[in-house]
Each structure stands twice: as structure tokens, then as C-alpha cells.
PDB file of N, CA and C in Angstrom:
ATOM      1  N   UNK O  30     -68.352-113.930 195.784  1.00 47.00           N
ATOM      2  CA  UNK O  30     -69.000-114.951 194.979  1.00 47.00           C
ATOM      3  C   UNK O  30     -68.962-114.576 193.503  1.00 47.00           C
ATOM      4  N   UNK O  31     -69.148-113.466 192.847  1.00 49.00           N
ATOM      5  CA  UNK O  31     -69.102-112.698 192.065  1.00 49.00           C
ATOM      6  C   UNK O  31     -67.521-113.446 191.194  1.00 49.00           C
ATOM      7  N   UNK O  32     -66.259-113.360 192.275  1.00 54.00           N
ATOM      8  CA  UNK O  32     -65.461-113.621 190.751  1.00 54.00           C
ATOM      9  C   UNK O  32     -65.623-115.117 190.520  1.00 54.00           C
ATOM     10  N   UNK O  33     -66.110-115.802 191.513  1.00 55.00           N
ATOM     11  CA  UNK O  33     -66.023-117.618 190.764  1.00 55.00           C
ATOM     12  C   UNK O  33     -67.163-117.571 189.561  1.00 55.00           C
ATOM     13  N   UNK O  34     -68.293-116.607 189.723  1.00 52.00           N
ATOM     14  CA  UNK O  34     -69.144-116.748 188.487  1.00 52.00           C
ATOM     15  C   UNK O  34     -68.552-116.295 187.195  1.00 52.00           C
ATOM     16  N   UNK O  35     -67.208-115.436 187.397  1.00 51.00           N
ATOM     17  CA  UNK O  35     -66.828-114.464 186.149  1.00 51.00           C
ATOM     18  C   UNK O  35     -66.121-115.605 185.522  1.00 51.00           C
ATOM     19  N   UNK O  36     -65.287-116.268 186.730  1.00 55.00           N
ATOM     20  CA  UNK O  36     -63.936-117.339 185.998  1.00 55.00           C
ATOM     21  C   UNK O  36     -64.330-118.347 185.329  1.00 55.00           C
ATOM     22  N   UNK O  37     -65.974-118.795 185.469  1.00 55.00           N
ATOM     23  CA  UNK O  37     -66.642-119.669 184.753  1.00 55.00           C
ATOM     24  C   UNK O  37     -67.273-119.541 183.418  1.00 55.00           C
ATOM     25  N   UNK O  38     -67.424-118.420 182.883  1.00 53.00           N
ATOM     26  CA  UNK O  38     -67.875-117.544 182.114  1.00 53.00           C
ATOM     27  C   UNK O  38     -67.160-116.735 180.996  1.00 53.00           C
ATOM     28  N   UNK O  39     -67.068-117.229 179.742  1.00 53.00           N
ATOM     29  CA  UNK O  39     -66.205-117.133 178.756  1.00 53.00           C
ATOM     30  C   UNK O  39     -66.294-115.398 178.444  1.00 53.00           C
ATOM     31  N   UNK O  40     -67.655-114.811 178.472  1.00 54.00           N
ATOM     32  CA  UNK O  40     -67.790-113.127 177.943  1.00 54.00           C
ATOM     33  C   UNK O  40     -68.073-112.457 179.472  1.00 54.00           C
ATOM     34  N   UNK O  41     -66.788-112.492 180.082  1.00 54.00           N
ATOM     35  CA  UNK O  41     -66.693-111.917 181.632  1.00 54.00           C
ATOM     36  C   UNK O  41     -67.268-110.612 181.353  1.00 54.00           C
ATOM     37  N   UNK O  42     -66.497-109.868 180.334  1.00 56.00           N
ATOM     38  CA  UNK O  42     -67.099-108.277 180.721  1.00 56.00           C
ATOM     39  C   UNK O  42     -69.167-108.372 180.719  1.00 56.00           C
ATOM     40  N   UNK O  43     -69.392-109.523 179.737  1.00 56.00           N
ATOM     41  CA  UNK O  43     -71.275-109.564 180.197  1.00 56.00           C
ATOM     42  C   UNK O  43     -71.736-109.796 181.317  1.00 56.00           C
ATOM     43  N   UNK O  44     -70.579-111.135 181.774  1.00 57.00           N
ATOM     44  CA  UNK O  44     -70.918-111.461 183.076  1.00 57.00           C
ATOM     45  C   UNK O  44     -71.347-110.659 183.810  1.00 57.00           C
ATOM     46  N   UNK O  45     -70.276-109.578 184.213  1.00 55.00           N
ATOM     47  CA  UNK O  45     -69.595-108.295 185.076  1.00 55.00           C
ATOM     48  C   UNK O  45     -71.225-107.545 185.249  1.00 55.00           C
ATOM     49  N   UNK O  46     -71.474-107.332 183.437  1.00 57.00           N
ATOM     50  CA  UNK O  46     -73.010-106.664 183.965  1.00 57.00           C
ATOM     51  C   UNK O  46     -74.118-107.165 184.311  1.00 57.00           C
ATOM     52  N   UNK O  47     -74.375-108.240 184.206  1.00 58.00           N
ATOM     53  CA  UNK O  47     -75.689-109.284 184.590  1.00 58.00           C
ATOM     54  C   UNK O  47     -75.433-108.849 185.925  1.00 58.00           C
ATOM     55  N   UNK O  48     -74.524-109.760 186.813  1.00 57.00           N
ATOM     56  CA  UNK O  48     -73.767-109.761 188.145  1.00 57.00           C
ATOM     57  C   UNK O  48     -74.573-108.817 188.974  1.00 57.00           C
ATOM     58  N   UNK O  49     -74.225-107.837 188.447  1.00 55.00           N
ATOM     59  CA  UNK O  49     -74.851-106.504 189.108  1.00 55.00           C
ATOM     60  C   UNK O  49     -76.199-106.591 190.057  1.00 55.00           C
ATOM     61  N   UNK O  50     -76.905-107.360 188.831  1.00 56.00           N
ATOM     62  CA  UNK O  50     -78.400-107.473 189.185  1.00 56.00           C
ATOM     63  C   UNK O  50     -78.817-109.096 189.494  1.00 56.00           C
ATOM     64  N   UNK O  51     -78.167-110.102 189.518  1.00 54.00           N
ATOM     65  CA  UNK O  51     -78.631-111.035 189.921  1.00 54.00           C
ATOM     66  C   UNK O  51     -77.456-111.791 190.892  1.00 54.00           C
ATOM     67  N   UNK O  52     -76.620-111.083 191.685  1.00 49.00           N
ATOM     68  CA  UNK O  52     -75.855-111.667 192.469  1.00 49.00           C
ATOM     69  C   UNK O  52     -76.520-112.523 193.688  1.00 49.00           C
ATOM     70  N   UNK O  53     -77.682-111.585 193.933  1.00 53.00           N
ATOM     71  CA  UNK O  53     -78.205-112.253 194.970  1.00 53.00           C
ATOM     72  C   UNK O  53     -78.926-113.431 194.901  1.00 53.00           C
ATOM     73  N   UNK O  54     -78.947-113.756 193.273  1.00 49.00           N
ATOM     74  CA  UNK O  54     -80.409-114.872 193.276  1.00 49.00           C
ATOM     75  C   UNK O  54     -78.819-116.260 193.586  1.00 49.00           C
ATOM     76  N   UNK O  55     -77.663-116.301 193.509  1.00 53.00           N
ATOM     77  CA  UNK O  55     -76.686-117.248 193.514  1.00 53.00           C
ATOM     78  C   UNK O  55     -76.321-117.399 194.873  1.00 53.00           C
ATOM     79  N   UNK O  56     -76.700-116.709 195.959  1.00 57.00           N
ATOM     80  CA  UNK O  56     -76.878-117.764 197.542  1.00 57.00           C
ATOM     81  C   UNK O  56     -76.837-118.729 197.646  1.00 57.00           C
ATOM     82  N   UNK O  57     -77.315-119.534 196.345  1.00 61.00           N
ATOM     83  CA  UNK O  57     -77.528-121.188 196.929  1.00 61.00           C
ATOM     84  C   UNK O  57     -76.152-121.610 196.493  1.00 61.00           C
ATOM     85  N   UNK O  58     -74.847-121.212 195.671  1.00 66.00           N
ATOM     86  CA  UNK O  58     -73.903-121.462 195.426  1.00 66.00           C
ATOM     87  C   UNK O  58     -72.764-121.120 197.026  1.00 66.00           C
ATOM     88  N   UNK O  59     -72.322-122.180 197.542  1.00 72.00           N
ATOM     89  CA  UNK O  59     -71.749-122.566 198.901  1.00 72.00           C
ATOM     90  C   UNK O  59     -70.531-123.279 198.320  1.00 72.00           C
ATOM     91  N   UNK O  60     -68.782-122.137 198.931  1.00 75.00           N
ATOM     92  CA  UNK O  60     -68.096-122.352 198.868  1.00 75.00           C
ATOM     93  C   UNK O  60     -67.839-123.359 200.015  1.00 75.00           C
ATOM     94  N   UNK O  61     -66.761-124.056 199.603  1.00 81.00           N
ATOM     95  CA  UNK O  61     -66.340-124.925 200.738  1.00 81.00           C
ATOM     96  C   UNK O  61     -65.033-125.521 200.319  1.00 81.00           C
ATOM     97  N   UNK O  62     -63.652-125.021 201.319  1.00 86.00           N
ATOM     98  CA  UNK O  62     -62.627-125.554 201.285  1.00 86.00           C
ATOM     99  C   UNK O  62     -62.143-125.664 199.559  1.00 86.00           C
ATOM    100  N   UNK O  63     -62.390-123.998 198.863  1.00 80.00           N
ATOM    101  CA  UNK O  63     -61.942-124.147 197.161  1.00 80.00           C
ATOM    102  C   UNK O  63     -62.565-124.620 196.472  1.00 80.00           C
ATOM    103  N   UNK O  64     -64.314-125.360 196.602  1.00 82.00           N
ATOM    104  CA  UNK O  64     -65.240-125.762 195.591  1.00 82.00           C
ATOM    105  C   UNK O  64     -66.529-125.496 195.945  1.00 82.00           C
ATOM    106  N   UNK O  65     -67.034-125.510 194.853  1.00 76.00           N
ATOM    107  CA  UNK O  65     -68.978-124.742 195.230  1.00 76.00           C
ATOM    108  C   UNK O  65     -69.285-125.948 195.369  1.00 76.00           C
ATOM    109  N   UNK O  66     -70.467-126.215 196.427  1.00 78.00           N
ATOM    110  CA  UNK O  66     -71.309-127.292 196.747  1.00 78.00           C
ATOM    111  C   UNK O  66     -72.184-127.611 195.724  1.00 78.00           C
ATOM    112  N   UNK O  67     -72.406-128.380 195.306  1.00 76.00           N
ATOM    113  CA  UNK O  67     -73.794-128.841 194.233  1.00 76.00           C
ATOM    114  C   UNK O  67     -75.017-128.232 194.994  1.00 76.00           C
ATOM    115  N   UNK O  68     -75.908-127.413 194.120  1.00 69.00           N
ATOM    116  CA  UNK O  68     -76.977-127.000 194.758  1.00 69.00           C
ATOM    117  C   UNK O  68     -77.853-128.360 194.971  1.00 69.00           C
ATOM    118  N   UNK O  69     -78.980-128.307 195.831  1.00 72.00           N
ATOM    119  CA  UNK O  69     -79.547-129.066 196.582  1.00 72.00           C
ATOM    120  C   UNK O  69     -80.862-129.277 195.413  1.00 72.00           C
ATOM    121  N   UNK O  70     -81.566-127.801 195.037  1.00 68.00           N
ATOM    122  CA  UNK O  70     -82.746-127.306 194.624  1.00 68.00           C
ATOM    123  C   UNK O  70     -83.111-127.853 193.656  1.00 68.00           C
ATOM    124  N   UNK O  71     -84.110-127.779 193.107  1.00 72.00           N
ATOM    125  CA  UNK O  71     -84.747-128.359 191.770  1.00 72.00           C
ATOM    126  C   UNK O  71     -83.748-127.459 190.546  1.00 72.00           C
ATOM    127  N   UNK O  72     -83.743-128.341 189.611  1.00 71.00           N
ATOM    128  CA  UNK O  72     -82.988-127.388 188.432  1.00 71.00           C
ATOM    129  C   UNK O  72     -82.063-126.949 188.748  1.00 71.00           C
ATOM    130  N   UNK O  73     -81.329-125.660 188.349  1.00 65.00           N
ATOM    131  CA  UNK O  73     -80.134-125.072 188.603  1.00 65.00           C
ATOM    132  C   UNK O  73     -80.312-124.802 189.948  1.00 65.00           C
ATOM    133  N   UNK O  74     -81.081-125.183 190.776  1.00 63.00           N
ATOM    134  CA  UNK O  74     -81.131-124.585 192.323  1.00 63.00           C
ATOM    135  C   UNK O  74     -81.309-122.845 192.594  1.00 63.00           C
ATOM    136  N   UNK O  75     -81.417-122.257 191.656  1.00 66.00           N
ATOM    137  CA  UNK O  75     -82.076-121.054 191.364  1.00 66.00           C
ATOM    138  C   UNK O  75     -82.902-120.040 191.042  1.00 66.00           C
ATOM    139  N   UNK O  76     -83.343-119.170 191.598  1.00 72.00           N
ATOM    140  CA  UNK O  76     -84.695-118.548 191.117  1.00 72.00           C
ATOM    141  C   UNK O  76     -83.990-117.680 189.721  1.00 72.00           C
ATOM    142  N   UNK O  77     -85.088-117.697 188.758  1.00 74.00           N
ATOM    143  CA  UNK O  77     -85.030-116.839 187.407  1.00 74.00           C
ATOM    144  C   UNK O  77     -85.984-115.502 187.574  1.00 74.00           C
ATOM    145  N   UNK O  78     -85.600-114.189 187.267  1.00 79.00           N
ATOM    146  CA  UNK O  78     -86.130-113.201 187.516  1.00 79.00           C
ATOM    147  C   UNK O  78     -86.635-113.112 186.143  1.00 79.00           C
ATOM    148  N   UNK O  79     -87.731-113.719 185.610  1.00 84.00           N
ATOM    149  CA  UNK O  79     -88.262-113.548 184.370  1.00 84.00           C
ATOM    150  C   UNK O  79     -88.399-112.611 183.502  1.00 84.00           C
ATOM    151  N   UNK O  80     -88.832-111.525 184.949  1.00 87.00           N
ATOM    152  CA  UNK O  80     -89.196-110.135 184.269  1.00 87.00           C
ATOM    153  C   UNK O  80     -87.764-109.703 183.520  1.00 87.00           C
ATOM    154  N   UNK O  81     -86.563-109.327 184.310  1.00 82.00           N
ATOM    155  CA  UNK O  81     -85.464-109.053 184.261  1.00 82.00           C
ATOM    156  C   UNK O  81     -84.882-109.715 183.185  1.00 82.00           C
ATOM    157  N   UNK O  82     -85.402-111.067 182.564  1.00 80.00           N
ATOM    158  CA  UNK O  82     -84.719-111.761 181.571  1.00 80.00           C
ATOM    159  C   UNK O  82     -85.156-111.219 180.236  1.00 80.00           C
ATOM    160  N   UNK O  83     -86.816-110.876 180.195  1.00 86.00           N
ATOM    161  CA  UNK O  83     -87.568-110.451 179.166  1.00 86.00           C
ATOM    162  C   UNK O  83     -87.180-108.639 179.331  1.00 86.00           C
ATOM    163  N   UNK O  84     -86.986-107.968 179.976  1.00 85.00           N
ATOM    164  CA  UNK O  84     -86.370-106.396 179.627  1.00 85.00           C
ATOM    165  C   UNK O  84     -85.089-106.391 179.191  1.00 85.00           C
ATOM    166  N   UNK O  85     -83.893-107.176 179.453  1.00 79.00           N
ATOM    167  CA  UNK O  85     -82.267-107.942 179.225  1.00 79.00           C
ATOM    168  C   UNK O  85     -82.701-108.311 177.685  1.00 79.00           C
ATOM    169  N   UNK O  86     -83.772-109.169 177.167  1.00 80.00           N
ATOM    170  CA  UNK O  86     -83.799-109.823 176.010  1.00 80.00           C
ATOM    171  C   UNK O  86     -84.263-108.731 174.350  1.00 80.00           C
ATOM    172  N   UNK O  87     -84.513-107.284 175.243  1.00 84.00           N
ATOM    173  CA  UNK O  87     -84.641-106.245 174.259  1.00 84.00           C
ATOM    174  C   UNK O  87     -83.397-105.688 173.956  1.00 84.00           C
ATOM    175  N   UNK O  88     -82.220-105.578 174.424  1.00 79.00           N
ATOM    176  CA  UNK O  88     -81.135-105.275 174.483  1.00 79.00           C
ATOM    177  C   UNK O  88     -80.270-105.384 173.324  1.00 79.00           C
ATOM    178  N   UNK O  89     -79.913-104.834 172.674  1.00 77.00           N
ATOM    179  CA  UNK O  89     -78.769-105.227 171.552  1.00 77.00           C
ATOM    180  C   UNK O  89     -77.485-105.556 172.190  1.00 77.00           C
ATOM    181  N   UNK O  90     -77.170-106.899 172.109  1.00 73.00           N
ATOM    182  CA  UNK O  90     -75.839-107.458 172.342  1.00 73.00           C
ATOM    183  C   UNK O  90     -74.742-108.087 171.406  1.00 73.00           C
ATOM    184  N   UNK O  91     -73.686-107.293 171.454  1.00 70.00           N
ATOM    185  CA  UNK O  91     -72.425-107.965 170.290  1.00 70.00           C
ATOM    186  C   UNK O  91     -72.145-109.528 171.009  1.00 70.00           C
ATOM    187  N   UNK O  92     -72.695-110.321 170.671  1.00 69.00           N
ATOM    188  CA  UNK O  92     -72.067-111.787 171.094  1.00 69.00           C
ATOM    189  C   UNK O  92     -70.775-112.392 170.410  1.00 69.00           C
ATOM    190  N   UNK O  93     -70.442-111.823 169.388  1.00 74.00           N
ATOM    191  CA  UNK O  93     -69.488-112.027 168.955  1.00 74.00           C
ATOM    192  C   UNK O  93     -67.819-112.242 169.594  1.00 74.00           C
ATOM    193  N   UNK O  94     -66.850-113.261 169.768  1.00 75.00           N
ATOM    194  CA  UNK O  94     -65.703-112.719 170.399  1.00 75.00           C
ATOM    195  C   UNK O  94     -65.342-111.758 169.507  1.00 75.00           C
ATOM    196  N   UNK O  95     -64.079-111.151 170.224  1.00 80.00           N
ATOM    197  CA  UNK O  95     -63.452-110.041 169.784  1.00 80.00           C
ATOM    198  C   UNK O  95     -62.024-111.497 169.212  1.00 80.00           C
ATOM    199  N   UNK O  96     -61.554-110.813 167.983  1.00 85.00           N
ATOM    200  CA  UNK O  96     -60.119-111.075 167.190  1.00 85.00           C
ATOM    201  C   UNK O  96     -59.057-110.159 167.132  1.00 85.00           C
ATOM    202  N   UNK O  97     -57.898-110.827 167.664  1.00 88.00           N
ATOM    203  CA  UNK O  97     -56.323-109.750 168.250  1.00 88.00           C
ATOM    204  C   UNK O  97     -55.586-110.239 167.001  1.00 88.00           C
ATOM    205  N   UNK O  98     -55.411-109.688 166.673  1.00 91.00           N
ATOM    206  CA  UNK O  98     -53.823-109.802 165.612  1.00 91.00           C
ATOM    207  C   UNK O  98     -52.721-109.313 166.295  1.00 91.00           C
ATOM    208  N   UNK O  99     -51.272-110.042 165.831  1.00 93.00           N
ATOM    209  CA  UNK O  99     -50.220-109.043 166.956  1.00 93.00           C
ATOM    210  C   UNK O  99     -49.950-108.011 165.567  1.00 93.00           C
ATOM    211  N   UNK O 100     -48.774-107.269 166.434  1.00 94.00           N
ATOM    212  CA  UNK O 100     -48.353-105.984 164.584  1.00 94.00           C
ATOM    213  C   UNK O 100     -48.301-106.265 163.690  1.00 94.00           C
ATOM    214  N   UNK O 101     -47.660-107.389 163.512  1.00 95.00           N
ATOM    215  CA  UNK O 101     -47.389-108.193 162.065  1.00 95.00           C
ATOM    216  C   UNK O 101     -48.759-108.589 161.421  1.00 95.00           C
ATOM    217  N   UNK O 102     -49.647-108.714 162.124  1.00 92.00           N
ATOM    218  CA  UNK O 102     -50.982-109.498 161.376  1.00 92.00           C
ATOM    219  C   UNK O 102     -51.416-110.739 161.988  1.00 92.00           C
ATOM    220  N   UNK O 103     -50.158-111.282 162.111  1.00 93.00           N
ATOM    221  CA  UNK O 103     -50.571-112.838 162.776  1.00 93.00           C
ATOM    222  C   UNK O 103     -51.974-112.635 163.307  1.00 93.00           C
ATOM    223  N   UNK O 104     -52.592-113.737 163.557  1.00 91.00           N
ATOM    224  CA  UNK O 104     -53.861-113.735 164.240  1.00 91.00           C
ATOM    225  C   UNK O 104     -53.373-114.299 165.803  1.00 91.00           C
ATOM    226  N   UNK O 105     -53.729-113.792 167.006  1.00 90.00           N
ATOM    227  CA  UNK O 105     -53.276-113.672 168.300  1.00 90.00           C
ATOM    228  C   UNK O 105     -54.646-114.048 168.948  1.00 90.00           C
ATOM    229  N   UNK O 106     -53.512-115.338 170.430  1.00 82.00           N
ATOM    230  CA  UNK O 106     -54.465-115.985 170.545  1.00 82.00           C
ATOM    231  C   UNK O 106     -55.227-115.263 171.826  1.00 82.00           C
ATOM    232  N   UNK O 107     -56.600-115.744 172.777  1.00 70.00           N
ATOM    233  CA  UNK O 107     -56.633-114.944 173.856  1.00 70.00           C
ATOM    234  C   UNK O 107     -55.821-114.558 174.889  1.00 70.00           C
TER     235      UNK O 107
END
């Protein structure tokens, strides 16, 4: 379940670490025949680990993308 959340998710390597700790709350996400089912549940159909969001929200994070130039300089795309 883990890589359909990454492929959706523009800063995978953050993804990668959230993942870790909230894979399990995404149960309600149900593959079927190559597509996730629409959750059923109120809202995102998901529980929020509040606590976990407010200790995550002390964190220093580069949100920034990263910029590739090739040798020459050009600016290079992702």
C-alpha cells in the first residue's frame, strides 16, 4: 500500500518517512482490479494521530524542491 501513497505524493523521500508511522491508519484505502476504492468514512475516511502531527510539527523541514542543472548549467528538468 505504501508505494501507491509514494506515487501520489510529489516529496516521496517525506512521504517514505511519515509512511513509517502512519501506514496503518490507510486500511481504509482498498485496492481493486488497479484502483483504490473511494473511502466510505466521514472526511478523508481516516483517523489523524494528532499527537504525532503536533511532535512532526516541531521538526525542521526543507520544503523546498531541490534544482538540477545538467554540466553546462542549463536548468534540468525532474
Amino acid at each position: 500500500m505504501s508505494n501507491i501513497l509514494c506515487t501520489i505524493h510529489v516529496r516521496v523521500r517525506h512521504c517514505i518517512a511519515l509512511l513509517t508511522h502512519v501506514q496503518s491508519t490507510f486500511n481504509t484505502l482498498v485496492l481493486d482490479d488497479g484502483f483504490v476504492k473511494r473511502p466510505t468514512g466521514p472526511g478523508l475516511g481516516i483517523e489523524v494521530d494528532e499527537g504525532y502531527v503536533r511532535e512532526r510539527s516541531q521538526d525542521e523541514v526543507n520544503w523546498y524542491n531541490p534544482v538540477w542543472h545538467h554540466d553546462d548549467g542549463r536548468l534540468a528538468e525532474w
